[in-house]
Coordinates of C-alpha atoms and ligand atoms in Angstrom, one line a residue:
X279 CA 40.3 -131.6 25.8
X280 CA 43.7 -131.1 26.5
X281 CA 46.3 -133.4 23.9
X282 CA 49.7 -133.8 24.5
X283 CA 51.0 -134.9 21.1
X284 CA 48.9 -132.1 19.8
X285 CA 50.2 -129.1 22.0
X286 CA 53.8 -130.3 21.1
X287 CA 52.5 -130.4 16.8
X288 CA 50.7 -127.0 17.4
X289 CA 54.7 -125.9 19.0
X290 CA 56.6 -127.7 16.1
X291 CA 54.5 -126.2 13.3
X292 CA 54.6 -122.6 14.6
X293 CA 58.4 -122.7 15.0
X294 CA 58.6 -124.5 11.4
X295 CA 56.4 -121.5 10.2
X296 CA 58.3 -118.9 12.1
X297 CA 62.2 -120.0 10.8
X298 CA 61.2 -121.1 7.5
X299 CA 61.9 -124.5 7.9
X300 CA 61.3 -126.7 4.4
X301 CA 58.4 -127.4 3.8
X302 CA 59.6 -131.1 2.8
X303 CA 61.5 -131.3 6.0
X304 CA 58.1 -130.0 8.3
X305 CA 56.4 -133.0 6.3
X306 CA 58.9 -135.4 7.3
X307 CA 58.8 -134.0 11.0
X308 CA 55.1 -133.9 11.4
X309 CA 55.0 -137.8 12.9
X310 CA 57.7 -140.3 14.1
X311 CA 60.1 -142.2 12.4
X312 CA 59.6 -145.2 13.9
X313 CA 57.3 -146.6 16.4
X314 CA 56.9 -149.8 18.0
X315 CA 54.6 -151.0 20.3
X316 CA 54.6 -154.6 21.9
X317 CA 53.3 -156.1 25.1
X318 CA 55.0 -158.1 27.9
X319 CA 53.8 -161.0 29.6
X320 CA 54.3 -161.4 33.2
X321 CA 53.7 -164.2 35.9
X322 CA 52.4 -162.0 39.1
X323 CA 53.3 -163.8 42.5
X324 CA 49.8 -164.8 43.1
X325 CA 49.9 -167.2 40.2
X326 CA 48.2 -164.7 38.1
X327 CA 48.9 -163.8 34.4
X328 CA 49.0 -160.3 33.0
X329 CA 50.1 -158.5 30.0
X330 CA 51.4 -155.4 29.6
X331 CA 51.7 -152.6 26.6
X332 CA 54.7 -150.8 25.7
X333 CA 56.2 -148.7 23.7
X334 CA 59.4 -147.0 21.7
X335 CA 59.1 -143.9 19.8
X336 CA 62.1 -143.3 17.6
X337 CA 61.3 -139.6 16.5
X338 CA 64.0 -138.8 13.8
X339 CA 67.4 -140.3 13.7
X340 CA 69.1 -137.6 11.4
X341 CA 71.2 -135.9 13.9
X342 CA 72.2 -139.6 15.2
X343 CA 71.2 -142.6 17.3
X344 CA 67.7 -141.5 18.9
X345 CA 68.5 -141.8 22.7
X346 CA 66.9 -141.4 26.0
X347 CA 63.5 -141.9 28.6
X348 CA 61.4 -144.6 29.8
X349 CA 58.3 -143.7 31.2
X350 CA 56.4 -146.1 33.5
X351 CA 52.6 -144.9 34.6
X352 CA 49.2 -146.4 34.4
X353 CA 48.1 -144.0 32.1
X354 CA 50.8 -143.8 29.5
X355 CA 49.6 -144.3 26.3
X356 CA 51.6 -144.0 22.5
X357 CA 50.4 -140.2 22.2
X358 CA 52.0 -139.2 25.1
X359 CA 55.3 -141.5 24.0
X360 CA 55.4 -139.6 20.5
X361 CA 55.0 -136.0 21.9
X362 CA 58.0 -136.8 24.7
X363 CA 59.8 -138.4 21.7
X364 CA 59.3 -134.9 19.5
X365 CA 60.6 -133.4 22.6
X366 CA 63.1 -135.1 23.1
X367 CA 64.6 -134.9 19.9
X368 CA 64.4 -130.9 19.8
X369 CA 66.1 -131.3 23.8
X370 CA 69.2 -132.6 22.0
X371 CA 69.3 -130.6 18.9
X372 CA 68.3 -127.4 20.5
X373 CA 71.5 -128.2 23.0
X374 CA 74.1 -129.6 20.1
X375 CA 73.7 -133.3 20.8
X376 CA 74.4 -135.5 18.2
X377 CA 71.4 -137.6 18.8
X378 CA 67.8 -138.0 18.0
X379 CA 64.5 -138.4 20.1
X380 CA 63.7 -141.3 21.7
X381 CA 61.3 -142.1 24.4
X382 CA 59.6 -145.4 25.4
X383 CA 57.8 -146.9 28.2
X384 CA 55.0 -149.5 29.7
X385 CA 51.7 -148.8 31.1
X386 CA 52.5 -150.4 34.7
X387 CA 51.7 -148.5 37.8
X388 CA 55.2 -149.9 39.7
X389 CA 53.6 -148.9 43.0
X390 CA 51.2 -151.8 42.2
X391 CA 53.7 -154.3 41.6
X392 CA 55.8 -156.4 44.4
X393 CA 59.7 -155.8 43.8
X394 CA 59.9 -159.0 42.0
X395 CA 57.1 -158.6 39.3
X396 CA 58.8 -155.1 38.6
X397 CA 62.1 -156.3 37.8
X398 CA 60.6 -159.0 35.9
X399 CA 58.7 -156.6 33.8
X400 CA 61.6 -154.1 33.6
X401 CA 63.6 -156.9 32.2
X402 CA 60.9 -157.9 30.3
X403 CA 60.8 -154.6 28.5
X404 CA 64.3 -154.3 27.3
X405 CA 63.8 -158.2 26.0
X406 CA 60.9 -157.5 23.7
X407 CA 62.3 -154.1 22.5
X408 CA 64.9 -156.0 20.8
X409 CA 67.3 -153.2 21.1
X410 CA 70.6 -153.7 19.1
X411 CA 72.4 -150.6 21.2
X412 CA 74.2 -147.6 21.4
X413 CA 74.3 -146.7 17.8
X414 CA 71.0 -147.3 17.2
X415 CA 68.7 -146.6 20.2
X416 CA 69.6 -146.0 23.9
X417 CA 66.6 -146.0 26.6
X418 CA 67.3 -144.2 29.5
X419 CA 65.2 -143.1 33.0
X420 CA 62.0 -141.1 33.1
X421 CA 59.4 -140.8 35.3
X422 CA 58.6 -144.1 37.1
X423 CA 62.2 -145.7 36.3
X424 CA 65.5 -144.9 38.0
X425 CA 69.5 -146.1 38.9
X426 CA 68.3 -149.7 39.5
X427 CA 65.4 -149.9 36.4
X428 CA 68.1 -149.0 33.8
X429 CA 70.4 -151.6 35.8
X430 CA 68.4 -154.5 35.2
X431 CA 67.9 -153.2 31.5
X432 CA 71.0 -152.9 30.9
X433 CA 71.9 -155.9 32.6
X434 CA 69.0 -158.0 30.5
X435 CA 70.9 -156.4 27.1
X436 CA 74.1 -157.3 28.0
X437 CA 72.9 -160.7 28.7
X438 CA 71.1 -161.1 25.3
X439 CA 73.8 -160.0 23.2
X440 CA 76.6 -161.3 25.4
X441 CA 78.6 -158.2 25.7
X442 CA 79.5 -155.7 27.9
X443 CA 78.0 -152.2 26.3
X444 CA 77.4 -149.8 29.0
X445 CA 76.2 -147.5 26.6
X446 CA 73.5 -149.3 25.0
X447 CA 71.5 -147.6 28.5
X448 CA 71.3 -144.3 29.8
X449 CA 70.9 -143.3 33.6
X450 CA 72.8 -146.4 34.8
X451 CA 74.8 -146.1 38.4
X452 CA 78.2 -145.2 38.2
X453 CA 79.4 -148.7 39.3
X454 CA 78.0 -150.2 35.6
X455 CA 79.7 -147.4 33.8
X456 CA 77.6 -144.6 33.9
X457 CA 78.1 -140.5 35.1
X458 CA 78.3 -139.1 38.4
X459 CA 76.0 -136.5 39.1
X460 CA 73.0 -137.9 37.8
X461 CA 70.6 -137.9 40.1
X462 CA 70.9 -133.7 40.1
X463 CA 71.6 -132.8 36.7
X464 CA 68.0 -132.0 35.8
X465 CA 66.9 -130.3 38.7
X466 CA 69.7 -128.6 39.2
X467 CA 70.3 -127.5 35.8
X468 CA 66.5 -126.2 36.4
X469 CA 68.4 -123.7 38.6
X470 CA 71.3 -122.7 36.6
X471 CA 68.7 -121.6 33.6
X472 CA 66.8 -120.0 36.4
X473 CA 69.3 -118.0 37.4
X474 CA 70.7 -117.4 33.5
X475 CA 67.0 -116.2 33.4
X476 CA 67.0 -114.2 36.7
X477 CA 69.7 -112.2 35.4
X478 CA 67.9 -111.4 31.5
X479 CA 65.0 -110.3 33.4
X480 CA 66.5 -108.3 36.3
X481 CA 65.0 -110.4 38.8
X482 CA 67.1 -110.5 42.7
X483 CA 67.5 -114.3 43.3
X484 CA 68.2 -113.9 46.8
X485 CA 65.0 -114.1 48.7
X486 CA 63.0 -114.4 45.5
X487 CA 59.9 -116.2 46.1
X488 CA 59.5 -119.3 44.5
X489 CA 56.9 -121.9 44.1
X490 CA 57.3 -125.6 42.7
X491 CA 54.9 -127.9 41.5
X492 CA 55.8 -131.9 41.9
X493 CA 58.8 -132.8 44.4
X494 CA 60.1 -135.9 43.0
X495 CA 63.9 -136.5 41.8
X496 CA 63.4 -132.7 39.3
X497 CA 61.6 -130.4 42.0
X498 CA 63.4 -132.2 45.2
X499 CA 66.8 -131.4 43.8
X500 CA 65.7 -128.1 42.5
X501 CA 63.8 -126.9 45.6
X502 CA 67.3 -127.4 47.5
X503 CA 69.1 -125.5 45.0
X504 CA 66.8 -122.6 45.5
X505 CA 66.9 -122.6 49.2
X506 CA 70.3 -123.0 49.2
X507 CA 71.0 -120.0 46.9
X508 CA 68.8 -118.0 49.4
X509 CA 65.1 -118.0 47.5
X510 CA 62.4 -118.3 49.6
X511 CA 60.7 -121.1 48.9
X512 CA 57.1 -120.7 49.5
X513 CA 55.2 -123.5 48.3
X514 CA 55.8 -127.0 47.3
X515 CA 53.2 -129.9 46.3
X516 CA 53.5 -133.7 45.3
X517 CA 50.5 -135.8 44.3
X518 CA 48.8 -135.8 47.5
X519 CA 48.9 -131.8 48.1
X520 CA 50.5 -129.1 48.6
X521 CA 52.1 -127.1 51.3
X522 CA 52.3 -123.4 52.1
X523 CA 54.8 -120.8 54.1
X524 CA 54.6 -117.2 53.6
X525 CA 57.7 -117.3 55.9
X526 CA 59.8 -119.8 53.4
X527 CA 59.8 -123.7 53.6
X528 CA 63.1 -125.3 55.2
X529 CA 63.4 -127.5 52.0
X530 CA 65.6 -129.9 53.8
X531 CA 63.5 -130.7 56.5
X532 CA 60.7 -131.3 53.7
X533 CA 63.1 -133.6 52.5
X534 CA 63.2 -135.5 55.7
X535 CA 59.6 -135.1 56.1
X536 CA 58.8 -136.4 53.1
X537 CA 60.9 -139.7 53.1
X538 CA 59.3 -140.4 56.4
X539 CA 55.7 -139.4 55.7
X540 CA 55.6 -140.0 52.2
X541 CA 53.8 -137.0 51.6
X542 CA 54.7 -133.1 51.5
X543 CA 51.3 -132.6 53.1
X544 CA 51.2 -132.1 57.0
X545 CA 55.0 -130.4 57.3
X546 CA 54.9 -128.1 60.6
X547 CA 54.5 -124.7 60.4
X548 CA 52.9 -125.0 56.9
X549 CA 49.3 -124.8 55.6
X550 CA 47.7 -127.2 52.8
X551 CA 47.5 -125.6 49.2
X552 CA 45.6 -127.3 46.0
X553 CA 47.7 -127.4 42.8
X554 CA 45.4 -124.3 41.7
X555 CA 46.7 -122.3 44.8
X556 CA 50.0 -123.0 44.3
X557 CA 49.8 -121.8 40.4
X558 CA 48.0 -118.8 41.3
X559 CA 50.2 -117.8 44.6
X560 CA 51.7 -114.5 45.2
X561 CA 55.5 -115.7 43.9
X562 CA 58.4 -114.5 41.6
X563 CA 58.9 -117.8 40.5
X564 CA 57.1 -120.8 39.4
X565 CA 58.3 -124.0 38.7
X566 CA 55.8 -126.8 37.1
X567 CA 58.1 -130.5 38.2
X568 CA 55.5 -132.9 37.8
X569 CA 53.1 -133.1 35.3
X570 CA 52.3 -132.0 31.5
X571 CA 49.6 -129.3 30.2
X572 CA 49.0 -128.1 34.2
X573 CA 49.1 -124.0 33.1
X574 CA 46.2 -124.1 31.0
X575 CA 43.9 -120.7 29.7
X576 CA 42.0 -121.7 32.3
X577 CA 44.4 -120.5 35.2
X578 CA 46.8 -118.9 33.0
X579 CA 45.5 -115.6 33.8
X580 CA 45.7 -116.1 37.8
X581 CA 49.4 -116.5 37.3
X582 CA 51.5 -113.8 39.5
X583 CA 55.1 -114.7 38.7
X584 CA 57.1 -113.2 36.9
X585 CA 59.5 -115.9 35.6
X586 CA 57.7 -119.8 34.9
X587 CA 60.4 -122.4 34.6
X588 CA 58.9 -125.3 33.2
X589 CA 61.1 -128.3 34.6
X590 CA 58.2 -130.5 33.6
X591 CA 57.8 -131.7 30.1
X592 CA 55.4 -129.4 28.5
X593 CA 53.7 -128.4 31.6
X594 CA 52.4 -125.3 30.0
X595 CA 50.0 -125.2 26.9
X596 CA 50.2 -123.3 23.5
X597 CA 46.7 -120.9 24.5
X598 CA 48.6 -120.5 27.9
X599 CA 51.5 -119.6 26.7
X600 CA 50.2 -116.9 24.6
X601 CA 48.3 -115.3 27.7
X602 CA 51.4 -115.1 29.9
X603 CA 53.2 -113.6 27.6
X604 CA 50.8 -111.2 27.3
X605 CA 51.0 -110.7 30.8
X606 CA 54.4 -110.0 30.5
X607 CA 55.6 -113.1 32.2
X608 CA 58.6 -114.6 30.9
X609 CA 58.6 -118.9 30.4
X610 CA 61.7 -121.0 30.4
X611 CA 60.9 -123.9 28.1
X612 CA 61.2 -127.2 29.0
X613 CA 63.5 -127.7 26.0
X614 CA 66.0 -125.5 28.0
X615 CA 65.2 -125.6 31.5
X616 CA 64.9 -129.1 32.1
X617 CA 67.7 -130.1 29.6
X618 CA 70.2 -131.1 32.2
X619 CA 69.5 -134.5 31.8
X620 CA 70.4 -134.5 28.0
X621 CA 73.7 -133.0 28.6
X622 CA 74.5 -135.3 31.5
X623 CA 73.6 -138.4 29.1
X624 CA 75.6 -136.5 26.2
X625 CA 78.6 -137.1 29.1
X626 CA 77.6 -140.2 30.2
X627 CA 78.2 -141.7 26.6
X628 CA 81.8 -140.5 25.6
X629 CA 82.6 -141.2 29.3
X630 CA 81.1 -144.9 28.2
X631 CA 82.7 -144.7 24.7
X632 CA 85.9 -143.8 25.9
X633 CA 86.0 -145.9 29.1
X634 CA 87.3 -142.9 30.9
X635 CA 85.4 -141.2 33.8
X636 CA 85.5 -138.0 34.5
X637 CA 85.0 -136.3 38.4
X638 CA 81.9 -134.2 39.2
X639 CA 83.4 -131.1 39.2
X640 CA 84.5 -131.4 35.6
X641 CA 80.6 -132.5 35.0
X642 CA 79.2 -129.8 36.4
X643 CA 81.0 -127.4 35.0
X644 CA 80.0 -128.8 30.9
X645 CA 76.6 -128.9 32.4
X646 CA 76.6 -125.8 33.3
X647 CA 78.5 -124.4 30.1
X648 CA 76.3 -126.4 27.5
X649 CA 72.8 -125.2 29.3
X650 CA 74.0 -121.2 29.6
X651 CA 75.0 -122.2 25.8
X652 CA 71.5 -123.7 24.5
X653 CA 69.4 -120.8 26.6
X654 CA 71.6 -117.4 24.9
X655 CA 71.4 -119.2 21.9
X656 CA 67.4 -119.6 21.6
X657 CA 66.9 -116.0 23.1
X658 CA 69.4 -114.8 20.0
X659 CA 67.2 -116.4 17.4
X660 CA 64.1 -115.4 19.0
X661 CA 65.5 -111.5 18.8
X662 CA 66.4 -112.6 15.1
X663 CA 63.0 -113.6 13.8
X664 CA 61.4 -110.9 16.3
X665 CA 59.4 -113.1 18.6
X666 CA 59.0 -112.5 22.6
X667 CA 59.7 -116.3 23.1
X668 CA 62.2 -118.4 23.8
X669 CA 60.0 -121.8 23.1
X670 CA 60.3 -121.0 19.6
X671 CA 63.9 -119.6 19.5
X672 CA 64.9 -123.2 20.8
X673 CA 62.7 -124.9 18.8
X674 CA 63.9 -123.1 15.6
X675 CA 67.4 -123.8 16.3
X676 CA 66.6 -127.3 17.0
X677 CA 64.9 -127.6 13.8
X678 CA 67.3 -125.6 11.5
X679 CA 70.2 -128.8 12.9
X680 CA 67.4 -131.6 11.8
X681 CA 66.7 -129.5 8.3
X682 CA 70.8 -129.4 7.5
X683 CA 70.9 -133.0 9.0
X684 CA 68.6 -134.2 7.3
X685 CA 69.5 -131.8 4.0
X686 CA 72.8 -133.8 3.8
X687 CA 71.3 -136.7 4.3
X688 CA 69.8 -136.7 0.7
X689 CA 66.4 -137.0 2.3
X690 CA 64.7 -134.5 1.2
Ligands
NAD1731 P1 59.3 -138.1 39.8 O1 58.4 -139.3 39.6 O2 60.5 -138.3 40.6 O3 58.5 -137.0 40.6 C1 57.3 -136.5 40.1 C2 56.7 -135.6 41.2 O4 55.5 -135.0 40.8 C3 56.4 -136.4 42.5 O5 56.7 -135.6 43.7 C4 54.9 -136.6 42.4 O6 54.3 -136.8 43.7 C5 54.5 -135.2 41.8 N1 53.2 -135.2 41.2 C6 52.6 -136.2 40.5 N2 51.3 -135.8 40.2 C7 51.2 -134.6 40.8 C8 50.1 -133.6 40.9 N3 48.9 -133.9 40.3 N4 50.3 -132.5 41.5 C9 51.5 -132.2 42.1 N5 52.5 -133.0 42.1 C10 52.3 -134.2 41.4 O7 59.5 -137.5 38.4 P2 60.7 -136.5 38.0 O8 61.8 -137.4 37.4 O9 61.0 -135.6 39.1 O10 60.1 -135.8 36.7 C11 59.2 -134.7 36.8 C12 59.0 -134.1 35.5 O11 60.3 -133.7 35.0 C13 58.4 -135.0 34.4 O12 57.6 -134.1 33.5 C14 59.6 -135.5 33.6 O13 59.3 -135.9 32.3 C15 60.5 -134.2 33.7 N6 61.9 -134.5 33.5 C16 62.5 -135.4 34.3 C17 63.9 -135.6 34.1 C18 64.7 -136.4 35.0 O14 65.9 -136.4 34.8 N7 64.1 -137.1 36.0 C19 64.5 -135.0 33.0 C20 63.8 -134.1 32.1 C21 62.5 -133.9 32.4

C-alpha cells in the first residue's frame, strides 16, 4: 500500500546514500524535529459539539525558522504532515532559503463546514498552536486554506500576542502586509521550470501537447500559462473528471466553465477522461497538480510523455520513478517545479521584515531567477555523482546545506 512518509524516506535515504551525506546527520534527518499534535473544539451552528485534530511538523530548524503550509482535508493525517514537512524543508534548502520545513494542518473537510464554523476553526487552529512567530515557525496556505484562512490566522496571532507581525504568517493578502503575486507563483513557476526543462531536453514548447492533472489554484494558473505560451492543452481533470480535446482546450473558457459549473466535466466540444486516461494520453507533457503518489508502477509504464512535471507534492513514487526513467522520460521534481511558492514566501518575508514592498515585476523576475537557479544547480550535481535524475541532484544539494548547517551547529 502506497505511504507517503515512506516514498519521501525511501527519496531522502537514497540521496543521503548517493552524496555521502553523514551518517550522524542522515540519523538526525530520518524523523522530525518536532511534532505536535492537538485538537480544536468547535461549537457547530446546530448546537452541536465537535473536535477536531491537528497538527505541526517542524522538520529541522538548522537552516532557520521552519516555515510554511497548512493543509486542510478530511483525510489528513500526521504521516502525511511529516512527509510534506521533509519536503518542505529540502524545497527551501534545495532553493537557498534560509529556512526549515514546516507544514501543519486539521483534518476538516471546509466544504462541510458553514462559513462561520470555518473561521472559527481556522482561528481556532492558530490559538492552540501556540505559535510565538516569525523566528520560530510561520504557517502559511496549502491545500484547503487560502488569502482569507491565513487572514484570520494571522489576525487571531496578532490578537494573542498584541502585536502587529505580518510575518508570523505566510500567504496573507497584500492589504495585511503580504507579496503580490501570490496566487500565481506556484503554478506559474510550474511553467518557467517547464520551459527551463523544454529547452535541456530539446522539446518545441509551441504547440507541445500538454496534459494536467488537478485544476485548482497550481494547474488553473499553470494551464493558462501553457495555453498562453502556445501549448496545446489537451486534457485537464479536477476531482469529478476529466476532460479531453485532441484539438486543444481553450483554458480560459475552462476557467469560466469551471467557476460556473463547478466542475471541468461537461466543457463543449470536449469528451470525459478518467485520471488513468489522462496519465496514459498521447502528450509531450504531463503535469500531476492535485494529488500525491498518482504515477505509480502500476501506470508508470503507460506513460507517453516525454517531460512529467510534478506540480503536485510527490505525485510520482520511487518504483515509478525508476520505470520512467527507464523509459527515457525526463521528471521535474516537485522540489523544483513546484517551488514557486517557497521563493514567493522567501519575498514575502524581507518585504515583511523590511516594511518595504516591492512591484510585481520585480517579483517575477527573483522568481523566475531563484527557480532557473535551483533547477541548473540540481541537474549539475546529478552530472557530478553520475545519476540520470534531477530528484536526487536537488535533494543532495538540499541536504549537503542541512549537513553544513547543522555541522556548525555543533550538532553532530
Ligand atoms: P487546490 O485545492 O487549489 O486544487 C487541487 C485540484 O486538484 C482541484 O482542482 C481538485 O479538484 C483537484 N483534484 C483533487 N482530487 C483529484 C483527483 N482525484 N483527480 C483529479 N483532480 C483532483 O490545491 P492547489 O493549491 O492547486 O495544490 C495542488 C497541489 O500542488 C498539492 O499537491 C499541493 O501540495 C501542491 N502545491 C501547492 C502550492 C500552492 O501554492 N498552492 C505550492 C506548492 C505545492
Amino acid at each position: 500500500m502506497y505511504s507517503f512518509l515512506e516514498q519521501s524516506s525511501l527519496i531522502l535515504q537514497e540521496a543521503g546514500k548517493v552524496g555521502q551525506i553523514d551518517p550522524n546527520v542522515m540519523q538526525l534527518l530520518e524523523a522530525p524535529q518536532r511534532v505536535i499534535s492537538f485538537r480544536i473544539p468547535l461549537k457547530m451552528d446546530d448546537g452541536s459539539f465537535r473536535v477536531f485534530d491537528a497538527h505541526r511538523v517542524r522538520y529541522n530548524d538548522a537552516l532557520g525558522p521552519t516555515r510554511d503550509g497548512t493543509r486542510i482535508s478530511p483525510e489528513l493525517d500526521l504521516d502525511e504532515v511529516k512527509a510534506l514537512a521533509l519536503i518542505m524543508s529540502v524545497k527551501h534548502a534545495a532553493g537557498k532559503i534560509p529556512a526549515g520545513g514546516g507544514k501543519g494542518g486539521i483534518a476538516a473537510d471546509p466544504k462541510a463546514l458553514s462559513g462561520r464554523e470555518f473561521e472559527a476553526l481556522c482561528r481556532g487552529y492558530m490559538r492552540h498552536l501556540h505559535s510565538s512567530g516569525s523566528a520560530y515557525d510561520v504557517p502559511g496556505a496549502d491545500v484547503g486554506t487560502n488569502l482569507q484562512t491565513m487572514s484570520w490566522m494571522l489576525d487571531e496571532f496578532e490578537s494573542i500576542h498584541n502585536r502587529h507581525e505580518p510575518t508570523a504568517v505566510n500567504d496573507k493578502p497584500p492589504i495585511l502586509g503580504g507579496t503580490l503575486g501570490g496566487y500565481e507563483a506556484t503554478g506559474s513557476g510550474v511553467f518557467e521550470v517547464f520551459e527551463e526543462a523544454a529547452r535541456e531536453i530539446g522539446l518545441e514548447i509551441e504547440g507541445a501537447r500538454v496534459a494536467i492533472q488537478g485544476f485548482g489554484q497550481v494547474g488553473a494558473v499553470a494551464a493558462q500559462c501553457f495555453f498562453t505560451a502556445g501549448c496545446k492543452v489537451i486534457a485537464i481533470s479536477d476531482s469529478r473528471g476529466g476532460v479531453f480535446s485532441e484539438n486543444g482546450i481553450d483554458v480560459p473558457t475552462l476557467i469560466e466553465h469551471k467557476q460556473t459549473t463547478g466542475q471541468v466535466l461537461g466543457l463543449e466540444g470536449t469528451h470525459g477522461v478518467t485520471n488513468e486516461e489522462l496519465i496514459a494520453c498521447d502528450c509531450d507533457v504531463l503535469v500531476p497538480a492535485a494529488l500525491q503518489g498518482v504515477i505509480t508502477s502500476d501506470n508508470a509504464v503507460h506513460v507517453k510523455a516525454r517531460l512529467v512535471v510534478e506540480a503536485a507534492n510527490a505525485p510520482t513514487t520511487m518504483e515509478a520513478d525508476r520505470i520512467l526513467a527507464e523509459k527515457g522520460v525526463t521528471v521535474v521534481p516537485d522540489v523544483l517545479a513546484n517551488a514557486g511558492s517557497v521563493h514567493l514566501c522567501q519575498m514575502e518575508r524581507t518585504q515583511g521584515l523590511y516594511d518595504n514592498y516591492w512591484d510585481e515585476a520585480t517579483i517575477n523576475q527573483f522568481r523566475r531567477e531563484r527557480l532557473s537557479g535551483g533547477f541548473h544547480a540540481a541537474l549539475n550535481t546529478a552530472a557530478r555523482y553520475q545519476v540520470t535524475s534531477a530528484r536526487i541532484g536537488a535533494w543532495i544539494n538540499a541536504l549537503k546545506r542541512m549537513e553544513e548547517a547543522i555541522k556548525m551547529r555543533g550538532w553532530c
